[in-house]
Coordinates of C-alpha atoms and ligand atoms in Angstrom, one line a residue:
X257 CA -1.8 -25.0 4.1
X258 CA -1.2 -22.8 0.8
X259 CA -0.4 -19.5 1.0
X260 CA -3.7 -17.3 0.2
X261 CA -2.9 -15.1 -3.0
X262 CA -5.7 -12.3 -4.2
X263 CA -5.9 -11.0 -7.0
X264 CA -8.9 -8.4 -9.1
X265 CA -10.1 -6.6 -12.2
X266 CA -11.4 -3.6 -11.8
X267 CA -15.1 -3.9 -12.0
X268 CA -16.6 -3.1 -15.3
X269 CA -18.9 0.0 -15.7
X270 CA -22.2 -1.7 -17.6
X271 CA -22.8 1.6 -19.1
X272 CA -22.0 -0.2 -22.7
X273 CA -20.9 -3.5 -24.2
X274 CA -17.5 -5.2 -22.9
X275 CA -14.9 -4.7 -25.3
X276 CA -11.0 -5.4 -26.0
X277 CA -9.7 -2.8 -23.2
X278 CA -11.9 -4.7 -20.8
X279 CA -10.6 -8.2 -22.0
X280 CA -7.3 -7.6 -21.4
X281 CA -7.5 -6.0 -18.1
X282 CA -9.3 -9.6 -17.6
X283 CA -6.9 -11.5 -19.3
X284 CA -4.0 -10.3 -17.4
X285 CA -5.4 -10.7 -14.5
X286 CA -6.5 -14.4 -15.2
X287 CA -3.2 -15.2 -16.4
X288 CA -1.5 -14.8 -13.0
X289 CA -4.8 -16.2 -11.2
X290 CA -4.0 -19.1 -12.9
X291 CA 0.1 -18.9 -12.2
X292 CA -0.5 -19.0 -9.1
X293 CA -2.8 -22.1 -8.7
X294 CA 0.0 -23.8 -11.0
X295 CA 2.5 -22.7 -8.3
X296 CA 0.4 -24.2 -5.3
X297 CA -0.8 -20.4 -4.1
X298 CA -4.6 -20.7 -2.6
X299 CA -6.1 -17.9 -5.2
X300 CA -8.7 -15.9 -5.1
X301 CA -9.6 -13.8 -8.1
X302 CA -12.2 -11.6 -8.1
X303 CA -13.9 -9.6 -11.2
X304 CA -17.5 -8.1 -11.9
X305 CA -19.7 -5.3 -12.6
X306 CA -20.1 -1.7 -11.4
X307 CA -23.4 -0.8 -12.0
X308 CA -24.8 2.3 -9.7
X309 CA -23.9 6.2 -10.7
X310 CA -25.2 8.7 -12.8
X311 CA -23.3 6.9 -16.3
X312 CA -25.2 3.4 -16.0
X313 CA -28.3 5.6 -14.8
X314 CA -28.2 7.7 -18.0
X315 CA -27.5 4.7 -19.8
X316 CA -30.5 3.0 -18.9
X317 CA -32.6 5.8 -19.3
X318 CA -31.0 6.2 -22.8
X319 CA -31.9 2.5 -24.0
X320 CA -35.5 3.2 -22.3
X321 CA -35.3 0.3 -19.5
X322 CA -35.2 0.8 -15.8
X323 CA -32.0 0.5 -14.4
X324 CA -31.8 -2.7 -12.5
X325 CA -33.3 -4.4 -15.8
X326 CA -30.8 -2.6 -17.8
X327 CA -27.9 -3.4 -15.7
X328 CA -28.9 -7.1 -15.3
X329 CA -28.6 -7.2 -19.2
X330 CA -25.5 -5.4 -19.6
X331 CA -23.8 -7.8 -16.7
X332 CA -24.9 -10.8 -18.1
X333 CA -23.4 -9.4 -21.4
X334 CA -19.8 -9.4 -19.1
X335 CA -20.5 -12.5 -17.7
X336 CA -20.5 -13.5 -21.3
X337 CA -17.3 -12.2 -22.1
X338 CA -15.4 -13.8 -19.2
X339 CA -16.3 -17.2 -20.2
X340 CA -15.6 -16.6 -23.8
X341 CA -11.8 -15.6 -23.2
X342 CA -11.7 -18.2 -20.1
X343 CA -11.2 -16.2 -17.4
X344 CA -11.6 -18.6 -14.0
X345 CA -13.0 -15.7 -11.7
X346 CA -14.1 -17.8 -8.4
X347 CA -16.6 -14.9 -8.2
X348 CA -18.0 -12.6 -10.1
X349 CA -19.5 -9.5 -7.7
X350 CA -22.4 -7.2 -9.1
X351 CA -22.6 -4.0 -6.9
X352 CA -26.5 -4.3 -7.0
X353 CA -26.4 -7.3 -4.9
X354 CA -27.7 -7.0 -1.5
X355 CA -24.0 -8.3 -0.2
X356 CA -22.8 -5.1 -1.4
X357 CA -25.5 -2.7 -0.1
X358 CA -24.5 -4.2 3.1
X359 CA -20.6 -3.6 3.1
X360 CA -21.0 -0.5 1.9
X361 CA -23.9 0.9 4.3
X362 CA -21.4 -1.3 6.6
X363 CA -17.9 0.9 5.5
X364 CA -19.9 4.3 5.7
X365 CA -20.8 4.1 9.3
X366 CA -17.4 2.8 10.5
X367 CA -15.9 6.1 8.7
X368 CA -18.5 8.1 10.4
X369 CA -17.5 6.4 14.0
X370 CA -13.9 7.8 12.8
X371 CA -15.1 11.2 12.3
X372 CA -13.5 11.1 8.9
X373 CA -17.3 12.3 7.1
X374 CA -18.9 15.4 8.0
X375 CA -22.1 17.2 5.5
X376 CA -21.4 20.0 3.4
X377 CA -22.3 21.3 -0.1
X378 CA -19.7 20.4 -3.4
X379 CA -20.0 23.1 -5.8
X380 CA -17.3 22.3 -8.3
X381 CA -17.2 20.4 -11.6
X382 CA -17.6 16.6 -12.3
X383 CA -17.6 14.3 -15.2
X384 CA -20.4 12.2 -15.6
X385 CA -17.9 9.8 -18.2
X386 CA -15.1 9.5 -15.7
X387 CA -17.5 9.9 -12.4
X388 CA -15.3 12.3 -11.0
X389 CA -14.9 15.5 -9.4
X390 CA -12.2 17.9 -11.3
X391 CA -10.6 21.4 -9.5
X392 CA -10.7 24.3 -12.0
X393 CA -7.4 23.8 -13.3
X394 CA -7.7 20.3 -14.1
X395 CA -10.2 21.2 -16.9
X396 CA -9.6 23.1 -20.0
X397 CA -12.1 25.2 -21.9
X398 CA -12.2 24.3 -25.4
X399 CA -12.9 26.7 -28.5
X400 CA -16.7 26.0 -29.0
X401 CA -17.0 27.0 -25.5
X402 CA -17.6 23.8 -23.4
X403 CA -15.2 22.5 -20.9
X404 CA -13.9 19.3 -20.6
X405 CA -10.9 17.2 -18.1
X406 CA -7.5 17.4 -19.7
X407 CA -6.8 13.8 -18.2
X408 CA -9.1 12.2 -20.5
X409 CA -10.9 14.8 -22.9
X410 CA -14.6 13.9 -20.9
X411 CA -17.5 16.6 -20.9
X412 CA -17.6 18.6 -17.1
X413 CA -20.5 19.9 -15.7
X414 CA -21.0 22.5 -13.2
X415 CA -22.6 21.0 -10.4
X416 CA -24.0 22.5 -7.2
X417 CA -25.1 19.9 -4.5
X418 CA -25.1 19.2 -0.6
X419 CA -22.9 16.2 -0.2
X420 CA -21.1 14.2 2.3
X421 CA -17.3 14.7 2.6
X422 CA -14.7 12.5 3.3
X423 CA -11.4 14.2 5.1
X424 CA -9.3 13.3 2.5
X425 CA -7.0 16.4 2.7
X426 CA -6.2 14.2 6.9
X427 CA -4.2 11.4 5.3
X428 CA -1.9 13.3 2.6
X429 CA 1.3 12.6 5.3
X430 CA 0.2 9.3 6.1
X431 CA -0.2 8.2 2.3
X432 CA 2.9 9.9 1.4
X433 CA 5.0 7.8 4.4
X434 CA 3.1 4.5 3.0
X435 CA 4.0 5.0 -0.3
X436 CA 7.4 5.7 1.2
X437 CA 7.7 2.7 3.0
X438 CA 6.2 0.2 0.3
X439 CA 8.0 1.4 -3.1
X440 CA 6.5 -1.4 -4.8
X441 CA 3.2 -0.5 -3.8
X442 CA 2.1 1.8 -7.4
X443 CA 3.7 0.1 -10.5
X444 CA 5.1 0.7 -12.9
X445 CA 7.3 3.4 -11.4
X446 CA 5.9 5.9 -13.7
X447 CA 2.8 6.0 -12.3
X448 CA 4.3 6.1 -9.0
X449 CA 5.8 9.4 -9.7
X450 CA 2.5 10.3 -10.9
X451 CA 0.9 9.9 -7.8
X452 CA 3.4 11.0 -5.5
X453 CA 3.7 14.2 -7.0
X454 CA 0.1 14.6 -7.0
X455 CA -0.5 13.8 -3.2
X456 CA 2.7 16.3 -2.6
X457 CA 0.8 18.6 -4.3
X458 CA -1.9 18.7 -1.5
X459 CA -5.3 17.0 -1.1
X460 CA -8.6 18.2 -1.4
X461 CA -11.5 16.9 0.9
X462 CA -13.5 14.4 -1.7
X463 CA -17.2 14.7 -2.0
X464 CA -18.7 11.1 -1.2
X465 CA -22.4 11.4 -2.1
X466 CA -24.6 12.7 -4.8
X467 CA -28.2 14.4 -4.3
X468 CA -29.2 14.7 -8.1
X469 CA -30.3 11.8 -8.7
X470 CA -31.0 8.3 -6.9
X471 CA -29.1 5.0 -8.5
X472 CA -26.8 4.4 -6.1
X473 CA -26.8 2.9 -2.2
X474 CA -28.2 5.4 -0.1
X475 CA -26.4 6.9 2.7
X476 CA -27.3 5.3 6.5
X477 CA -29.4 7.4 8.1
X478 CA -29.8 10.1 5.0
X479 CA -31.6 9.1 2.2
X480 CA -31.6 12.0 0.2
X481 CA -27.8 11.4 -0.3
X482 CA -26.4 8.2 -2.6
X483 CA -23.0 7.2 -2.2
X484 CA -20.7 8.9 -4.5
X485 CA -20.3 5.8 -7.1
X486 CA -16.8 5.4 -6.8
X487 CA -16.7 4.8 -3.2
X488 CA -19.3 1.9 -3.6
X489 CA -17.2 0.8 -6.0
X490 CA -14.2 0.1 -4.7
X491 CA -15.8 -1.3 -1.6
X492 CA -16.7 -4.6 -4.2
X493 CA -13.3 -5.6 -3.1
X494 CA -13.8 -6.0 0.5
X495 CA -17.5 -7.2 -0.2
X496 CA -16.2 -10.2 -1.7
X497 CA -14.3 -11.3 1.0
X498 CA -16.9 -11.4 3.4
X499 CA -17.0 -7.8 4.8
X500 CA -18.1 -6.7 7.0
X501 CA -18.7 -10.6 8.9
X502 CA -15.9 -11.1 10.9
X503 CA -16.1 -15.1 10.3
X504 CA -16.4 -14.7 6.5
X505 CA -13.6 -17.3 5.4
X506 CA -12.6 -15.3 2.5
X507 CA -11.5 -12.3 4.6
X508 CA -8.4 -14.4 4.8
X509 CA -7.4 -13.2 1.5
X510 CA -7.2 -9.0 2.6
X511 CA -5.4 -7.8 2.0
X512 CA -5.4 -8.3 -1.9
X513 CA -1.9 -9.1 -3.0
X514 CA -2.8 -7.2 -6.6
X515 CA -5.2 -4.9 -8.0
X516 CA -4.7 -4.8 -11.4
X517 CA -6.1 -1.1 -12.8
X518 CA -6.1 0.9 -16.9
X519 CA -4.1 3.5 -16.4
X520 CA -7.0 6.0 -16.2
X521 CA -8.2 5.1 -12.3
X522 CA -4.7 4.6 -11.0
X523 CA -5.8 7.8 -8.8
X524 CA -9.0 6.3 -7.0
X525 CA -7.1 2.7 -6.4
X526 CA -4.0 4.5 -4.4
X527 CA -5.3 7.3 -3.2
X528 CA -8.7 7.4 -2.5
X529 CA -8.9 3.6 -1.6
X530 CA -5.9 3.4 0.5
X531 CA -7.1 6.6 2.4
X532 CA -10.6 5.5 3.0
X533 CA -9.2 1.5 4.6
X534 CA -6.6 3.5 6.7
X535 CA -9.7 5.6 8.0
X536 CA -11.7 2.5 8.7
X537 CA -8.5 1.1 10.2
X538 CA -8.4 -2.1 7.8
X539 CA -5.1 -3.1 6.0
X540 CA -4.0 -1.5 2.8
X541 CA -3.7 -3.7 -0.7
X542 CA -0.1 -4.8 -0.9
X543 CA 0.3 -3.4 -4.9
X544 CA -1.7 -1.8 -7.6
X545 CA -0.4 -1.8 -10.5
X546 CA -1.2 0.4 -13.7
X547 CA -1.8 -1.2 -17.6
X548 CA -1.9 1.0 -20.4
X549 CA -4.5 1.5 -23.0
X550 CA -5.5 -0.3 -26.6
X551 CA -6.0 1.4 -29.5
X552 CA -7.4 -0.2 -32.5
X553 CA -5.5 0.0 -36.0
X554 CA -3.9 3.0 -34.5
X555 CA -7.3 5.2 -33.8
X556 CA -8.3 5.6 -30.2
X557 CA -11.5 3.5 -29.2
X558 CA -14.7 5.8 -29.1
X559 CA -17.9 6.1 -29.6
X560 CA -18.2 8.8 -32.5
X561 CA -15.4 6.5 -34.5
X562 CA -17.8 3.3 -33.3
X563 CA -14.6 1.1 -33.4
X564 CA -15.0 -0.8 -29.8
X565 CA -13.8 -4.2 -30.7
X566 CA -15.4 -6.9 -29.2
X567 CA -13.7 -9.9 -28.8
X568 CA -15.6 -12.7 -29.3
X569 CA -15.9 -12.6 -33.3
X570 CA -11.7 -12.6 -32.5
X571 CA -12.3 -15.8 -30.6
X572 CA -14.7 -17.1 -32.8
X573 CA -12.2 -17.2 -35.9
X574 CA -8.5 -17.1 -34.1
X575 CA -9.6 -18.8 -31.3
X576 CA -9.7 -18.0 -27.7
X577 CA -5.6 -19.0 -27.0
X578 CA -4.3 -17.2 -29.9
X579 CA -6.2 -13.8 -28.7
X580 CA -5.2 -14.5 -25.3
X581 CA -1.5 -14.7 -26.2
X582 CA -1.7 -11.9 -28.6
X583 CA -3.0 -9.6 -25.8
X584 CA 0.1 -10.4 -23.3
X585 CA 2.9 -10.8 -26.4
X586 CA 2.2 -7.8 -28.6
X587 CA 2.8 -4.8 -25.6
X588 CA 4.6 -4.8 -22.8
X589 CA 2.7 -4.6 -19.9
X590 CA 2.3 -1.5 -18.5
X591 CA 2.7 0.7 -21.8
X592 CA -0.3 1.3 -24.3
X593 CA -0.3 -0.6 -27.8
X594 CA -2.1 -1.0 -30.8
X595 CA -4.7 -3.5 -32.2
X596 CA -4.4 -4.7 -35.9
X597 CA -5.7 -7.7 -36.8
X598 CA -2.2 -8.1 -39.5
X599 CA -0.2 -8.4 -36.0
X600 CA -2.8 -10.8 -34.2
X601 CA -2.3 -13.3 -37.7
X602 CA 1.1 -12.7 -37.7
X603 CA 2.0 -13.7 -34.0
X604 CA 0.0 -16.6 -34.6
X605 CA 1.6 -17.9 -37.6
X606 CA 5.1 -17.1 -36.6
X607 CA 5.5 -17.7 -32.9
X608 CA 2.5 -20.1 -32.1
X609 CA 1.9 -22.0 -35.5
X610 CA 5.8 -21.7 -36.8
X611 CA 8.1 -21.9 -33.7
X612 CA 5.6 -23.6 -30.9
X613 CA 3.5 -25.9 -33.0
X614 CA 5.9 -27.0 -35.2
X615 CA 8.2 -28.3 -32.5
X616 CA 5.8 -30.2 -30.6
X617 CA 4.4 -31.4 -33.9
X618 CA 7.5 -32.4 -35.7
X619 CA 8.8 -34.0 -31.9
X620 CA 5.3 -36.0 -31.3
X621 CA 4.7 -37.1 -34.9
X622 CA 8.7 -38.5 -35.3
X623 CA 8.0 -40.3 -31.8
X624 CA 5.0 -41.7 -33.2
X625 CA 6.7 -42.8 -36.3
X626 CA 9.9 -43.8 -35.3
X627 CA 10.1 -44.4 -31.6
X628 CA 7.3 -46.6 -31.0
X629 CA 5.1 -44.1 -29.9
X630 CA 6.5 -43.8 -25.8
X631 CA 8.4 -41.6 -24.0
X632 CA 11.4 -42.3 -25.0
X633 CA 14.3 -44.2 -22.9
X634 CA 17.4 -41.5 -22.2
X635 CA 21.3 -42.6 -22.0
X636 CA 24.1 -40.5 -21.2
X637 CA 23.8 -36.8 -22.1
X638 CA 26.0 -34.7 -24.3
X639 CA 26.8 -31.0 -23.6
X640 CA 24.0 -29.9 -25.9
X641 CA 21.6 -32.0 -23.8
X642 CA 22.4 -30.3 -20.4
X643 CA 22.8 -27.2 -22.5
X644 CA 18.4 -27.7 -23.5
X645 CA 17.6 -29.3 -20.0
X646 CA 19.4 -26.7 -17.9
X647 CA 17.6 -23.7 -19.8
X648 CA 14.2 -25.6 -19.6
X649 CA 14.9 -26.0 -15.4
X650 CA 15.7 -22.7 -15.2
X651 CA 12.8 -21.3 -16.8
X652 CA 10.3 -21.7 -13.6
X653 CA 12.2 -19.4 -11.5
X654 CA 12.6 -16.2 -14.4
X655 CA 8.8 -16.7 -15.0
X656 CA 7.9 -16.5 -11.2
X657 CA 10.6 -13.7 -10.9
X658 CA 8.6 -11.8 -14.3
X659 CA 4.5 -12.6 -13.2
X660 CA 5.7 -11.3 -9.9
X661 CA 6.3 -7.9 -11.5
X662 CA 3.4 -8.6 -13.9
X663 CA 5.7 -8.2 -16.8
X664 CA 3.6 -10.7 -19.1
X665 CA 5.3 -10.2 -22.0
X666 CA 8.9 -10.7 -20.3
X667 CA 7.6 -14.2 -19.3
X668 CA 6.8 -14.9 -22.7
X669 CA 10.0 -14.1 -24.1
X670 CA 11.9 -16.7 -21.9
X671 CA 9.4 -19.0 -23.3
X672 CA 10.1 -19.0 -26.2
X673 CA 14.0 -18.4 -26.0
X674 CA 13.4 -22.1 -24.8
X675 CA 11.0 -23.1 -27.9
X676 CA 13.8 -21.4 -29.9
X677 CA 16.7 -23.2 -28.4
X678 CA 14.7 -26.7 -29.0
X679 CA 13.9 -25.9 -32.0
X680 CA 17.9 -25.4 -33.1
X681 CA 18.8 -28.4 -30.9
X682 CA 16.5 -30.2 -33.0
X683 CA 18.0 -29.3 -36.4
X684 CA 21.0 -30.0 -35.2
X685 CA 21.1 -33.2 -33.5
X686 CA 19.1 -34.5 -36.9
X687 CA 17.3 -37.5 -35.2
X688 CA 16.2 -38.2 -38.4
X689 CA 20.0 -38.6 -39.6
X690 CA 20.2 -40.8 -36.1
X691 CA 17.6 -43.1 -37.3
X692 CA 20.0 -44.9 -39.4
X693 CA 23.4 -44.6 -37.4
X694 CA 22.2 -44.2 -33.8
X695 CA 18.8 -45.2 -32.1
X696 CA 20.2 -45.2 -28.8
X697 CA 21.4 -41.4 -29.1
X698 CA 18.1 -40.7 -31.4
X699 CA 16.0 -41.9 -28.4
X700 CA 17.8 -39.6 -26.0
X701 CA 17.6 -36.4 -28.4
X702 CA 13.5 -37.0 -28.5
X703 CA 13.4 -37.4 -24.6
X704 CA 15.5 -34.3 -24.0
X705 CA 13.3 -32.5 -26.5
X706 CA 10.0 -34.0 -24.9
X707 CA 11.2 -33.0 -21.6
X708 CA 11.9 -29.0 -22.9
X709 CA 8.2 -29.4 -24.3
X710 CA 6.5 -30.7 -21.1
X711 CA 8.1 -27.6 -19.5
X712 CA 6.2 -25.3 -22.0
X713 CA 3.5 -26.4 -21.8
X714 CA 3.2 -26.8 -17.9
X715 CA 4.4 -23.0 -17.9
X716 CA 2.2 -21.9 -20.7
X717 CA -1.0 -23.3 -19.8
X718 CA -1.8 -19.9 -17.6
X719 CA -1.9 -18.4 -21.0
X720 CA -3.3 -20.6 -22.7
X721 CA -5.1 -23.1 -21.1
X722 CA -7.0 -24.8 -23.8
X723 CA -4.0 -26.0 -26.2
X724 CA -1.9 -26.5 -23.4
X725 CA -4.1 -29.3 -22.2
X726 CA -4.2 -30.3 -25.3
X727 CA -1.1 -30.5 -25.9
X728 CA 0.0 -32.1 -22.6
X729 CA -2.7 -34.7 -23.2
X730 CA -0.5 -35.8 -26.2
X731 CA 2.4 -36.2 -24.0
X732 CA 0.8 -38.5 -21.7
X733 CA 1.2 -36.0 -18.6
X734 CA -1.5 -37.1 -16.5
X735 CA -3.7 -34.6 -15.5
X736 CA -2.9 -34.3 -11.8
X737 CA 0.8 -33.8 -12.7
X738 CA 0.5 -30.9 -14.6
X739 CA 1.2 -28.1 -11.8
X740 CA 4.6 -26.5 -11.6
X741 CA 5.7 -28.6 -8.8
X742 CA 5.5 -31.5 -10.7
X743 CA 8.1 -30.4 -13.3
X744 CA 10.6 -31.8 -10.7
X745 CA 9.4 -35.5 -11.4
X746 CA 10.6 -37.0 -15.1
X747 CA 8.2 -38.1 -17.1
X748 CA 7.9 -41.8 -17.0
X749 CA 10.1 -43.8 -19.2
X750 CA 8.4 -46.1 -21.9
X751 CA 4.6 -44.7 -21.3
X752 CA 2.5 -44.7 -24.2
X753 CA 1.7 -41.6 -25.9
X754 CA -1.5 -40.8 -27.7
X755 CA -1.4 -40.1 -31.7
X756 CA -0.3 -36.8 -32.5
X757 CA -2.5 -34.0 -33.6
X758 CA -2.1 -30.3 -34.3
X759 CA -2.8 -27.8 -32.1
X760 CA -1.9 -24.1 -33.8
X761 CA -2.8 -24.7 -37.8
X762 CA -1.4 -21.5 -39.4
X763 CA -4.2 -19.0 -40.5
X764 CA -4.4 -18.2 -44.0
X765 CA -6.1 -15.3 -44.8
X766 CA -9.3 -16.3 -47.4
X767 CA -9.0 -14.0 -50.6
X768 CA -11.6 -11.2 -50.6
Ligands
MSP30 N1 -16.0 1.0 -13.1 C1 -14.7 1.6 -13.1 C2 -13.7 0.8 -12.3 C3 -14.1 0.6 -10.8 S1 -13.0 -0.4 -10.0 C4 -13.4 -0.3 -8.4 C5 -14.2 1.6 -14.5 N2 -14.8 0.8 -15.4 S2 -14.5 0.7 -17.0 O1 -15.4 -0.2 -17.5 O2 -14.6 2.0 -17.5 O3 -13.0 0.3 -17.2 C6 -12.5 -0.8 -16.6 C7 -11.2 -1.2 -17.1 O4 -11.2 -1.4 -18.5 C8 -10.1 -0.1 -16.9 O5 -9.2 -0.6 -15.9 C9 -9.4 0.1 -18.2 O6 -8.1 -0.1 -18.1 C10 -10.0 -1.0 -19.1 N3 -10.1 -0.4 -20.4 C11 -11.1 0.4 -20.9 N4 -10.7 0.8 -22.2 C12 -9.4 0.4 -22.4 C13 -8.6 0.4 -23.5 N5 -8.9 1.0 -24.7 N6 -7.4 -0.3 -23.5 C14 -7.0 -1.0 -22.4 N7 -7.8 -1.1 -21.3 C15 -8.9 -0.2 -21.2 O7 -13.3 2.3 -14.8

């Protein structure tokens, strides 16, 4: 039986349209859903829609639609977007659905039964942008008078409200010793420190339901109250799998081996989270790990500079591969980057149209020509051979090694210090010089080089899925022998191959 692997997004807030920062998280996620499958894991990968609080409820009101109309739109609209970049979610949770009602009415009693929620009354300040709570000291007032979080610059509001609490200020020790004992639990290790320090810095009860207004799950037993949005949120995890039926069959995948988070809610995915599952006694996620943030041609996404890219004009002219890789090449995962659409064409001319495409093009077409269209028959190998093959065979291992510490970009590099190694080897054995002198050795340079290119494109196709079929289709790889494990079998000697074809033309930029 495969090993289960779980993997999530955070689930979008359908307050507005989806937009680059959201495909990315999605992206990242997808990439090492898909990894996984290639590796003979039994994923599950889980994205969707967060769609109660006072944001999406403002939101609505806003655009003039009730809520549940409103948020039906908006999700639809991120249903949209997955499928556009290809993300293979095997479920896509709305927390409007009655599954989630359920769970969450479900979660709220077992933390009563623990005695970690007792009634009280919040008076303190709260961002409606960021739905959370702030202490004094984590806002700042600002000249024109109005006060605002430091963390991310959002509007606070004084608000005065009975509420449920949860004891959160009971679990500092016993978050602090987790955190201890599971160093790889917060990546990267900045964030780590983040948190540590402020969990050392002592915990505040947290107020978990809202009076003031009434989109949201009510509370069990008090339905003046709604649960405080964030709470219902991060139950969508658990919903998924089944909770709260003990015989769901996807509760064999909690604990979730990743949640991959924006930078900006590292705080409610290992604190808040991890402190309401040890309440309810259920095991803790095994990592959560932090990406940074987009900007677009070096201005911060907002709505006064009305700049939220959308992606799918990108995918409509770059297509969806070449956005896909430019998302996971251009920054190193973890640290905040920058969107131009100068760096987008350039990584797709140089490294997919220049160094990728033009090796598998100039390998497949001189087959085609001048090796009777097969796989090629090998004979003995040269140093430079073993040199090419032994790089290619070791490539599996440093790209499970990278995805395991979600460095997507690190993975990429080893890539293509293969595609660049090919492409010397290629130059320099000359087949086309071996034509004349040397078929035999011309036939084995081409099968070496076809082997280096099956690897790629088994090991890329979590990237990018599309071309890599395509690509693989060229090569006659059959299309159950396409997972990782298969790169152990060679490919068969003498088996036809398809004609050639393209699959990254450069982009030349039309003349305004
Ligand atoms: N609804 C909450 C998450 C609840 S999870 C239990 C939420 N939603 S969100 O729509 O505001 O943002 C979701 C994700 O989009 C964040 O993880 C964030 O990283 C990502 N991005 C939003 N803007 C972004 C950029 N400009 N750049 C990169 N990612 C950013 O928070």
């Amino acid at each position: 039986m495969s090993k289960p692997f779980y993997i999530t997004t955070p689930i979008y807030y359908v307050n507005g349209a989806p937009h680059l920062g959201h495909a990315y998280t999605s992206t990242a996620a997808d990439v090492l859903a898909r990894f996984k499958r290639l590796d003979g894991y039994d994923v599950f990968f889980l994205t969707g829609t967060d769609e109660h609080g006072q944001k999406v409820e403002s939101a609505a009101r806003a655009a003039g639609v009730d809520p549940q109309h409103f948020t039906d739109r908006v999700s639809a609209d991120f249903q949209d977007m997955a499928a556009r970049m290809n993300i293979s979610n095997d479920d896509f949770i709305r927390t409007t659905e009655p599954r989630h009602k359920r769970s969450c009415q479900a979660i709220w009693q077992r933390l009563v039964d623990a005695g970690a929620i007792y009634l009280g009354a919040y008076e303190g300040w709260y961002a409606v942008r960021d739905e959370a709570f702030y202490d004094a000291d984590e806002t700042s007032l600002k000249p024109d008078g109005s006060r605002v979080a430091i963390a991310s610059g959002a509007a606070v509001e004084w608000v005065v409200e009975p509420s449920y609490f949860f004891k959160l200020s009971a679990f500092q020790d016993q978050l602090l010793a987790y955190y201890e004992a599971n160093p790889n639990f917060i990546a990267p290790s900045a964030k780590r420190n983040e948190i540590l320090s402020f969990v050392k810095g002592g915990l505040n009860d947290l107020s978990v339901s809202r009076t003031s207004f009434s989109w949201g799950i009510p509370v069990p037993g008090d339905d003046a109250h709604v649960m405080y949005v964030w709470l219902d949120a991060l139950m969508n995890y658990l919903t998924a799998c089944g909770y709260p039926d003990e015989g769901a069959a996807r509760l064999k995948y909690w604990p979730a081996d990743v949640h991959l988070v924006g930078k900006e809610i590292i705080r409610f995915h290992a604190v808040y989270w991890p402190a309401f599952l040890m309440a309810a006694g259920l095991p803790l996620p095994k990592k959560i790990f932090s990406h940074g943030w987009w900007t677009v041609e070096g201005e911060k996404m907002s709505k006064s500079l009305g700049n939220f890219i959308d992606v799918r004009p990108l995918v409509d002219e770059f297509g969806v591969d070449a956005v896909r890789f430019f998302l996971l090449r251009e920054v190193p995962f973890g640290g905040d980057g920058d969107f131009s659409r100068q760096s987008l064409i350039s990584r797709l001319n140089v490294e997919l149209a220049n160094d990728l495409g033009n090796l598998a093009q100039r390998t497949l077409s001189f087959i085609a020509k001048n090796a009777g269209g097969m796989v090629p028959v090998r004979g003995d190998l040269h140093e430079a051979d073993h040199a090419l093959l032994a790089t290619a065979a070791a490539l599996t291992g440093k790209l499970r090694e990278a995805l395991d510490r979600l460095a997507f970009h690190e993975a990429l590099e080893d890539v293509w210090k293969l595609i660049r190694n090919a492409n010397a080897y290629i130059d320099h054995q000359a087949p086309w010089a071996l034509k004349k002198t040397d078929t035999a050795r011309m036939n084995t340079v081409l099968r070496v080089l076809l082997e280096a290119i099956r690897t790629v494109g088994i090991l890329l196709q979590p990237y990018m899925p599309g071309s890599m079929a395509a690509l693989l289709d060229q090569m006659g790889v059959a299309a159950d022998a396409r997972q990782i494990a298969a790169l152990e079998t060679p490919m068969v000697e003498g088996a036809a191959l398809p004609a050639p074809f393209g699959i990254f033309p450069r982009y030349i930029e039309k003349a305004a």
